Amino acid sequence: MKSTTVMKTDPDKLNQLREVIEETFGRKPGSPTDFDNLSYQILSTTGNKVGVSTLKRFWGYIKSPYNATHTTLSILARYTGYRDWDSFCSHYKGDEDSDFSSSRLIISSELNLRCSVYAEWEAEKWLRLIKINQPNIFEVTESKNIKLLPGDILAIDTLIIGEKFIARDCRRNGMDLGTYIGARKTGIKAIQ
């Protein structure tokens, strides 16, 4: 019989994890379809499955006296780009984790239509986008060594040097691809 470690963990850390997952997913899951889609995206991103019922309990969509297991929390943390639950917790330490940044920041809603944006992260990984609709819809015009391809349509809210590249509602030839997360290890190195 397989044993699982049930976590009695800090509610603030769980809330932080929910918020980061919502950012990665592109919205707060609030319907059965959302939870189905989130479960699929977690499987696609991590290679591990988190059941729809587990996700519904984690968000309080269904009431349950059970807490998430360490394994489940680690899978959820991996979905957001962390190695595991412990890595996530060490990154989110409350006020110690907050600070001001002088890093370059692009807010998509402030860009004009047809504006071109270039973002680069690890060696030889980059893309060029063009804004095609307000407030934050872009089309990939060029890419190198990443999973996004020219012609892909996506929504980007902000680009920040040193942070992950997050694009939600990605579409290729009319097909929904979900949320794309790039620069997980290094963060974005350059924006033009």
Short mmCIF file of N, CA and C in Angstrom, two decimals, residues 28-91:
data_model
loop_
_atom_site.label_atom_id
_atom_site.label_comp_id
_atom_site.label_asym_id
_atom_site.label_seq_id
_atom_site.Cartn_x
_atom_site.Cartn_y
_atom_site.Cartn_z
N LYS A 28 -8.56 32.63 -12.04
CA LYS A 28 -8.91 31.79 -10.90
C LYS A 28 -9.92 30.74 -11.38
N PRO A 29 -9.62 29.45 -11.17
CA PRO A 29 -10.57 28.44 -11.61
C PRO A 29 -11.87 28.55 -10.80
N GLY A 30 -13.00 28.57 -11.52
CA GLY A 30 -14.26 28.76 -10.83
C GLY A 30 -15.39 27.93 -11.40
N SER A 31 -15.07 27.04 -12.34
CA SER A 31 -16.11 26.19 -12.93
C SER A 31 -15.53 24.80 -13.15
N PRO A 32 -16.38 23.80 -13.32
CA PRO A 32 -15.87 22.45 -13.60
C PRO A 32 -14.95 22.42 -14.82
N THR A 33 -15.29 23.19 -15.86
CA THR A 33 -14.44 23.23 -17.05
C THR A 33 -13.08 23.83 -16.73
N ASP A 34 -13.04 24.88 -15.92
CA ASP A 34 -11.75 25.45 -15.51
C ASP A 34 -10.89 24.41 -14.82
N PHE A 35 -11.48 23.65 -13.90
CA PHE A 35 -10.70 22.65 -13.17
C PHE A 35 -10.23 21.53 -14.10
N ASP A 36 -11.07 21.13 -15.07
CA ASP A 36 -10.65 20.15 -16.07
C ASP A 36 -9.46 20.67 -16.86
N ASN A 37 -9.56 21.93 -17.32
CA ASN A 37 -8.47 22.53 -18.11
C ASN A 37 -7.20 22.68 -17.29
N LEU A 38 -7.34 23.09 -16.03
CA LEU A 38 -6.16 23.24 -15.17
C LEU A 38 -5.49 21.89 -14.94
N SER A 39 -6.28 20.86 -14.69
CA SER A 39 -5.73 19.52 -14.49
C SER A 39 -4.94 19.08 -15.73
N TYR A 40 -5.51 19.35 -16.91
CA TYR A 40 -4.83 18.99 -18.16
C TYR A 40 -3.53 19.78 -18.32
N GLN A 41 -3.57 21.09 -18.03
CA GLN A 41 -2.36 21.91 -18.17
C GLN A 41 -1.27 21.46 -17.20
N ILE A 42 -1.66 21.09 -15.99
CA ILE A 42 -0.67 20.60 -15.02
C ILE A 42 -0.02 19.33 -15.55
N LEU A 43 -0.82 18.41 -16.08
CA LEU A 43 -0.29 17.17 -16.64
C LEU A 43 0.63 17.47 -17.82
N SER A 44 0.22 18.37 -18.70
CA SER A 44 1.03 18.72 -19.87
C SER A 44 2.36 19.36 -19.47
N THR A 45 2.32 20.20 -18.44
CA THR A 45 3.52 20.94 -18.02
C THR A 45 4.47 20.08 -17.20
N THR A 46 3.93 19.29 -16.27
CA THR A 46 4.78 18.56 -15.32
C THR A 46 4.95 17.08 -15.63
N GLY A 47 4.02 16.53 -16.41
CA GLY A 47 4.03 15.08 -16.65
C GLY A 47 3.37 14.31 -15.52
N ASN A 48 2.83 15.02 -14.53
CA ASN A 48 2.16 14.40 -13.40
C ASN A 48 0.72 14.89 -13.34
N LYS A 49 -0.17 14.01 -12.92
CA LYS A 49 -1.59 14.34 -12.87
C LYS A 49 -2.01 14.76 -11.46
N VAL A 50 -2.79 15.82 -11.40
CA VAL A 50 -3.49 16.21 -10.18
C VAL A 50 -4.97 16.16 -10.55
N GLY A 51 -5.71 15.34 -9.83
CA GLY A 51 -7.10 15.11 -10.16
C GLY A 51 -7.95 16.36 -10.01
N VAL A 52 -9.03 16.39 -10.78
CA VAL A 52 -9.96 17.51 -10.75
C VAL A 52 -10.54 17.69 -9.35
N SER A 53 -10.91 16.61 -8.68
CA SER A 53 -11.46 16.70 -7.32
C SER A 53 -10.44 17.29 -6.34
N THR A 54 -9.18 16.91 -6.50
CA THR A 54 -8.13 17.45 -5.65
C THR A 54 -8.01 18.96 -5.86
N LEU A 55 -8.05 19.39 -7.11
CA LEU A 55 -7.97 20.82 -7.41
C LEU A 55 -9.17 21.57 -6.84
N LYS A 56 -10.35 20.99 -6.97
CA LYS A 56 -11.56 21.62 -6.43
C LYS A 56 -11.47 21.76 -4.91
N ARG A 57 -10.92 20.75 -4.23
CA ARG A 57 -10.73 20.85 -2.78
C ARG A 57 -9.70 21.92 -2.44
N PHE A 58 -8.62 21.98 -3.23
CA PHE A 58 -7.55 22.93 -2.97
C PHE A 58 -8.06 24.37 -3.06
N TRP A 59 -9.00 24.63 -3.96
CA TRP A 59 -9.57 25.97 -4.10
C TRP A 59 -10.83 26.18 -3.28
N GLY A 60 -11.25 25.15 -2.53
CA GLY A 60 -12.45 25.29 -1.71
C GLY A 60 -13.74 25.26 -2.52
N TYR A 61 -13.65 24.82 -3.76
CA TYR A 61 -14.84 24.70 -4.62
C TYR A 61 -15.75 23.61 -4.08
N ILE A 62 -15.12 22.57 -3.52
CA ILE A 62 -15.87 21.55 -2.75
C ILE A 62 -15.22 21.47 -1.38
N LYS A 63 -16.02 21.31 -0.37
CA LYS A 63 -15.51 21.26 1.01
C LYS A 63 -14.96 19.88 1.31
N SER A 64 -13.86 19.88 2.05
CA SER A 64 -13.23 18.61 2.42
C SER A 64 -12.37 18.83 3.66
N PRO A 65 -12.33 17.85 4.56
CA PRO A 65 -11.47 17.97 5.73
C PRO A 65 -10.02 17.60 5.43
N TYR A 66 -9.74 17.12 4.20
CA TYR A 66 -8.40 16.64 3.87
C TYR A 66 -7.50 17.77 3.39
N ASN A 67 -6.23 17.69 3.76
CA ASN A 67 -5.22 18.63 3.31
C ASN A 67 -4.47 18.03 2.13
N ALA A 68 -3.84 18.87 1.36
CA ALA A 68 -3.04 18.41 0.22
C ALA A 68 -1.80 17.66 0.71
N THR A 69 -1.40 16.67 -0.07
CA THR A 69 -0.18 15.92 0.27
C THR A 69 1.05 16.70 -0.21
N HIS A 70 2.19 16.35 0.33
CA HIS A 70 3.44 16.96 -0.10
C HIS A 70 3.65 16.73 -1.60
N THR A 71 3.32 15.54 -2.07
CA THR A 71 3.46 15.22 -3.50
C THR A 71 2.59 16.15 -4.34
N THR A 72 1.33 16.33 -3.95
CA THR A 72 0.44 17.22 -4.70
C THR A 72 0.96 18.64 -4.70
N LEU A 73 1.39 19.14 -3.56
CA LEU A 73 1.92 20.50 -3.49
C LEU A 73 3.18 20.66 -4.34
N SER A 74 4.00 19.62 -4.40
CA SER A 74 5.20 19.67 -5.24
C SER A 74 4.84 19.72 -6.72
N ILE A 75 3.84 18.95 -7.14
CA ILE A 75 3.40 18.98 -8.54
C ILE A 75 2.85 20.36 -8.87
N LEU A 76 2.03 20.92 -7.98
CA LEU A 76 1.47 22.25 -8.21
C LEU A 76 2.58 23.30 -8.29
N ALA A 77 3.58 23.18 -7.43
CA ALA A 77 4.71 24.11 -7.47
C ALA A 77 5.50 23.95 -8.77
N ARG A 78 5.68 22.71 -9.25
CA ARG A 78 6.38 22.48 -10.52
C ARG A 78 5.62 23.12 -11.69
N TYR A 79 4.29 23.08 -11.63
CA TYR A 79 3.48 23.71 -12.68
C TYR A 79 3.79 25.21 -12.80
N THR A 80 4.15 25.84 -11.68
CA THR A 80 4.44 27.28 -11.70
C THR A 80 5.93 27.56 -11.94
N GLY A 81 6.72 26.52 -12.16
CA GLY A 81 8.13 26.73 -12.51
C GLY A 81 9.13 26.45 -11.40
N TYR A 82 8.67 25.97 -10.24
CA TYR A 82 9.59 25.65 -9.15
C TYR A 82 9.93 24.17 -9.17
N ARG A 83 11.03 23.81 -8.53
CA ARG A 83 11.49 22.42 -8.49
C ARG A 83 10.50 21.54 -7.73
N ASP A 84 10.00 22.05 -6.59
CA ASP A 84 9.08 21.29 -5.76
C ASP A 84 8.47 22.23 -4.72
N TRP A 85 7.68 21.69 -3.80
CA TRP A 85 7.01 22.50 -2.78
C TRP A 85 8.02 23.21 -1.88
N ASP A 86 9.07 22.51 -1.48
CA ASP A 86 10.08 23.12 -0.61
C ASP A 86 10.77 24.30 -1.28
N SER A 87 11.05 24.15 -2.57
CA SER A 87 11.67 25.24 -3.34
C SER A 87 10.72 26.44 -3.40
N PHE A 88 9.44 26.18 -3.63
CA PHE A 88 8.45 27.25 -3.65
C PHE A 88 8.42 27.98 -2.31
N CYS A 89 8.37 27.21 -1.22
CA CYS A 89 8.30 27.81 0.13
C CYS A 89 9.53 28.63 0.44
N SER A 90 10.71 28.19 -0.01
CA SER A 90 11.91 28.96 0.28
C SER A 90 11.94 30.25 -0.52
N HIS A 91 11.27 30.28 -1.66
CA HIS A 91 11.21 31.50 -2.46
C HIS A 91 10.20 32.49 -1.88
#
